[in-house]
CSV table of C-alpha atoms in Angstrom, one decimal:
chain,number,residue,atom,x,y,z
R,1,MET,CA,182.4,143.4,174.0
R,2,LYS,CA,182.2,146.9,172.7
R,3,THR,CA,180.2,147.4,169.4
R,4,THR,CA,182.0,149.1,166.6
R,5,GLY,CA,180.6,150.9,163.7
R,6,GLY,CA,178.8,154.2,163.0
R,7,SER,CA,180.7,157.5,162.5
R,8,ASP,CA,181.6,160.1,165.1
R,9,ASP,CA,179.4,162.6,163.5
R,10,GLN,CA,176.4,160.4,163.7
R,11,LYS,CA,177.3,159.7,167.4
R,12,ARG,CA,177.8,163.4,168.2
R,13,ARG,CA,174.5,164.4,166.5
R,14,ALA,CA,172.7,161.9,168.8
R,15,ALA,CA,174.4,162.9,172.0
R,16,GLU,CA,174.2,166.8,171.5
R,17,ARG,CA,170.5,166.5,170.8
R,18,ALA,CA,170.0,164.5,174.0
R,19,ALA,CA,172.2,167.0,175.9
R,20,ASP,CA,170.0,169.9,174.8
R,21,LEU,CA,167.2,168.2,176.8
R,22,VAL,CA,168.9,169.0,180.1
R,23,SER,CA,167.8,172.1,182.1
R,24,ALA,CA,169.5,174.2,184.7
R,25,GLY,CA,169.4,172.6,188.0
R,26,GLU,CA,168.7,169.1,186.9
R,27,THR,CA,170.6,166.0,188.2
R,28,VAL,CA,171.9,163.9,185.1
R,29,GLY,CA,172.9,160.3,184.8
R,30,LEU,CA,176.2,160.2,182.6
R,31,GLY,CA,176.4,157.1,180.6
R,32,THR,CA,179.5,155.2,179.6
R,33,GLY,CA,180.8,154.6,175.9
R,34,SER,CA,181.9,156.6,173.0
R,35,THR,CA,178.5,158.1,172.2
R,36,ALA,CA,177.7,159.0,175.7
R,37,ALA,CA,181.0,160.8,175.9
R,38,PHE,CA,179.9,163.4,173.3
R,39,ALA,CA,176.9,164.1,175.6
R,40,ILE,CA,179.3,164.6,178.5
R,41,ARG,CA,181.3,167.0,176.6
R,42,ALA,CA,178.3,169.0,175.4
R,43,LEU,CA,177.2,169.3,178.8
R,44,GLY,CA,180.5,170.4,180.0
R,45,ARG,CA,180.5,173.3,177.3
R,46,ALA,CA,177.0,174.3,178.3
R,47,VAL,CA,178.1,174.5,182.1
R,48,GLU,CA,181.1,176.6,181.1
R,49,ALA,CA,178.9,178.9,179.1
R,50,GLY,CA,176.6,179.3,182.1
R,51,ASP,CA,173.7,177.8,180.5
R,52,LEU,CA,173.2,174.9,182.8
R,53,ASP,CA,173.7,176.4,186.4
R,54,GLY,CA,173.2,174.0,189.2
R,55,VAL,CA,173.4,170.9,187.0
R,56,ARG,CA,175.0,167.9,188.7
R,57,GLY,CA,176.1,164.7,187.1
R,58,VAL,CA,176.0,161.1,188.4
R,59,ALA,CA,178.6,159.0,186.6
R,60,THR,CA,178.2,155.4,185.8
R,61,SER,CA,181.7,154.3,185.6
R,62,PHE,CA,185.4,155.4,186.4
R,63,ALA,CA,185.7,156.5,182.7
R,64,SER,CA,182.5,158.8,182.7
R,65,ARG,CA,183.4,160.3,185.9
R,66,GLN,CA,187.0,161.3,184.7
R,67,LEU,CA,185.5,162.6,181.5
R,68,ALA,CA,182.9,164.9,183.5
R,69,ARG,CA,185.7,166.1,185.6
R,70,GLU,CA,187.7,167.0,182.6
R,71,SER,CA,184.7,168.7,180.9
R,72,GLY,CA,183.7,170.8,184.0
R,73,VAL,CA,180.5,168.8,184.9
R,74,PRO,CA,180.0,169.0,188.7
R,75,LEU,CA,179.3,165.4,190.1
R,76,LEU,CA,177.5,163.8,192.9
R,77,ASP,CA,177.9,160.2,194.0
R,78,LEU,CA,175.3,157.7,193.2
R,79,ASP,CA,174.5,157.3,196.9
R,80,GLU,CA,173.9,161.1,197.4
R,81,VAL,CA,170.7,161.1,195.2
R,82,GLU,CA,167.3,159.5,195.5
R,83,ALA,CA,166.3,160.1,192.0
R,84,LEU,CA,167.6,161.7,188.7
R,85,ASP,CA,165.8,164.0,186.4
R,86,ILE,CA,167.4,162.5,183.2
R,87,ALA,CA,170.0,159.9,182.2
R,88,ILE,CA,171.9,159.9,178.8
R,89,ASP,CA,173.5,156.6,177.9
R,90,GLY,CA,174.5,154.6,174.9
R,91,ALA,CA,173.5,151.0,173.8
R,92,ASP,CA,175.3,148.2,172.1
R,93,GLN,CA,172.0,147.4,170.4
R,94,VAL,CA,168.5,148.6,170.5
R,95,ASP,CA,165.4,146.8,169.1
R,96,SER,CA,162.2,147.9,167.6
R,97,ALA,CA,160.5,148.0,171.0
R,98,GLY,CA,163.2,150.0,172.7
R,99,HIS,CA,164.8,147.1,174.6
R,100,LEU,CA,168.5,147.3,174.8
R,101,ILE,CA,171.6,145.3,175.2
R,102,LYS,CA,174.4,147.2,177.2
R,103,GLY,CA,177.5,146.2,178.8
R,104,GLY,CA,180.2,146.4,176.0
R,105,GLY,CA,182.1,148.7,178.3
R,106,ALA,CA,181.5,146.3,181.3
R,107,ALA,CA,179.6,149.2,183.2
R,108,HIS,CA,176.1,147.8,182.7
R,109,ALA,CA,175.5,147.3,186.6
R,110,ARG,CA,175.9,150.9,187.5
R,111,GLU,CA,174.4,152.0,184.3
R,112,LYS,CA,171.1,150.2,185.1
R,113,VAL,CA,170.9,151.5,188.5
R,114,VAL,CA,171.4,155.2,187.3
R,115,ASP,CA,169.2,154.7,184.1
R,116,ALA,CA,166.4,153.1,186.1
R,117,ALA,CA,166.4,155.9,188.7
R,118,ALA,CA,166.0,158.6,186.1
R,119,ASP,CA,162.7,160.2,185.4
R,120,ARG,CA,163.6,160.2,181.7
R,121,PHE,CA,166.0,157.7,180.2
R,122,VAL,CA,167.3,158.9,176.7
R,123,VAL,CA,169.5,156.4,174.7
R,124,VAL,CA,171.9,157.9,172.1
R,125,ALA,CA,173.2,155.7,169.4
R,126,ASP,CA,174.2,155.4,165.6
R,127,PRO,CA,172.5,153.4,163.1
R,128,SER,CA,174.7,150.5,163.5
R,129,LYS,CA,173.3,149.8,166.8
R,130,VAL,CA,169.6,149.6,165.6
R,131,ALA,CA,168.1,146.0,164.9
R,132,GLU,CA,164.6,144.6,164.5
R,133,THR,CA,165.4,142.1,167.1
R,134,LEU,CA,168.1,141.8,169.6
R,135,ASP,CA,170.8,139.1,168.8
R,136,ARG,CA,174.0,140.2,170.4
R,137,ALA,CA,175.8,138.5,173.1
R,138,VAL,CA,174.3,139.5,176.5
R,139,PRO,CA,177.0,140.6,179.0
R,140,LEU,CA,176.6,139.3,182.7
R,141,GLU,CA,178.6,140.8,185.5
R,142,VAL,CA,179.2,137.8,187.9
R,143,LEU,CA,180.8,137.2,191.1
R,144,PRO,CA,184.3,135.7,190.4
R,145,ALA,CA,183.8,132.7,192.6
R,146,ALA,CA,180.4,131.9,190.9
R,147,ARG,CA,181.7,132.1,187.3
R,148,THR,CA,181.6,128.3,186.8
R,149,LEU,CA,178.0,128.0,188.3
R,150,VAL,CA,176.7,131.0,186.3
R,151,SER,CA,178.1,129.5,183.2
R,152,ALA,CA,176.4,126.2,183.7
R,153,GLY,CA,173.1,128.1,184.4
R,154,VAL,CA,173.5,130.1,181.3
R,155,GLU,CA,174.0,126.9,179.2
R,156,ASP,CA,170.7,125.4,180.9
R,157,LEU,CA,169.1,128.5,179.5
R,158,GLY,CA,170.3,127.8,176.0
R,159,GLY,CA,173.3,130.3,176.0
R,160,ASP,CA,177.0,130.1,175.2
R,161,PRO,CA,178.9,131.8,177.9
R,162,VAL,CA,182.4,133.2,177.3
R,163,LEU,CA,184.7,134.9,179.8
R,164,ARG,CA,185.6,138.3,178.6
R,165,THR,CA,189.4,138.7,178.5
R,166,ALA,CA,191.3,142.0,178.7
R,167,GLU,CA,192.9,143.5,175.5
R,168,ARG,CA,195.8,145.3,177.1
R,169,LYS,CA,196.6,143.0,180.2
R,170,ASP,CA,196.8,139.4,180.8
R,171,GLY,CA,193.6,137.7,182.2
R,172,PRO,CA,190.0,138.7,182.3
R,173,VAL,CA,188.2,142.0,182.3
R,174,VAL,CA,187.5,143.2,185.8
R,175,THR,CA,184.6,145.7,186.3
R,176,ASP,CA,184.6,148.7,188.4
R,177,ASN,CA,183.0,146.6,191.0
R,178,GLY,CA,185.6,144.0,191.1
R,179,ASN,CA,183.7,141.3,189.2
R,180,LEU,CA,184.1,139.3,186.0
R,181,VAL,CA,181.9,139.5,182.7
R,182,LEU,CA,180.6,136.7,180.7
R,183,ASP,CA,179.4,137.4,177.2
R,184,CYS,CA,176.5,135.0,176.6
R,185,ASP,CA,175.3,134.3,173.1
R,186,PHE,CA,171.6,133.2,173.1
R,187,GLY,CA,171.2,133.9,169.3
R,188,GLU,CA,168.0,135.8,168.3
R,189,LEU,CA,166.1,137.0,171.3
R,190,SER,CA,162.5,136.6,170.6
R,191,ASP,CA,161.4,137.2,174.3
R,192,PRO,CA,164.0,139.5,176.0
R,193,GLU,CA,161.7,140.0,178.9
R,194,SER,CA,161.6,136.2,179.9
R,195,LEU,CA,165.3,135.9,179.4
R,196,ALA,CA,165.9,138.9,181.6
R,197,ALA,CA,163.9,137.5,184.4
R,198,ASP,CA,165.7,134.1,184.1
R,199,LEU,CA,169.0,135.8,184.2
R,200,SER,CA,168.1,138.0,187.2
R,201,ALA,CA,167.0,134.8,188.9
R,202,THR,CA,170.3,133.1,188.4
R,203,PRO,CA,172.5,133.1,191.6
R,204,GLY,CA,175.9,134.6,191.1
R,205,VAL,CA,174.7,137.1,188.5
R,206,VAL,CA,175.2,140.6,189.8
R,207,GLU,CA,173.6,142.2,186.7
R,208,HIS,CA,172.8,141.4,183.2
R,209,GLY,CA,173.0,143.8,180.1
R,210,LEU,CA,169.4,143.4,179.0
R,211,PHE,CA,167.5,146.9,179.6
R,212,VAL,CA,164.0,145.8,179.0
R,213,GLY,CA,161.4,148.6,179.1
R,214,LEU,CA,163.7,151.1,180.4
R,215,ALA,CA,164.2,153.4,177.6
R,216,ASP,CA,161.9,156.5,177.1
R,217,GLU,CA,163.5,157.8,174.1
R,218,VAL,CA,166.0,156.6,171.5
R,219,HIS,CA,168.1,159.3,169.6
R,220,VAL,CA,169.7,157.9,166.6
R,221,GLY,CA,172.3,160.1,164.8
R,222,THR,CA,172.1,159.8,161.0
R,223,ALA,CA,174.0,161.5,158.1
R,224,ASP,CA,172.0,164.7,158.2
R,225,GLY,CA,170.2,164.7,161.6
R,226,VAL,CA,168.7,162.7,164.5
R,227,ASP,CA,166.0,160.2,164.4
R,228,VAL,CA,164.0,160.3,167.8
R,229,ARG,CA,161.9,157.3,168.8
R,230,THR,CA,159.7,157.5,171.9
R,231,TYR,CA,158.4,154.3,173.9
């Protein structure tokens, strides 16, 4: 589920600082969520001003694709690129080592493909997303027919899986890929690397929301600036 908290000003500062890292001619991964949206809009303004000629974006969701089009950012499909220069994306939680939990917007499968393909993955966040240790529920995108089996596997790993339900329609959330989402509470994650490996090895899991060792930088918007952390 989406994380609430943090002010729009904090999100905007982090996102606009990250957008400033993009150079003309680069291919940019466009993240999903309220903080990444500020970066997409900033890129659109720079494109309109003629400061980012030749820039192309690769969207991570239907929502980010629509916003990019509205903002004037030219787009490429994911299967048209072999690598990206930079990706800018948000996070539901980031720990002191730069590991992330993502998937509040149910877009983490495509986000992980795009973010991992980028030469430079920049996370944008507000202070409410920062924690010493990850402890939020981990989203799993799962094949619909495998939901019961995956739930049993998560319980064997010590987790508590809950099917994510939609807020403005009856029934469950369905991802852009046509799958379901389980939000899995494992408590405090003392070893996210090991859990990530176990979840990846669980049949029926399309992708999990642990982004371990992927972030190069985390930009945290504050009341009066941006705190930049590198890994």
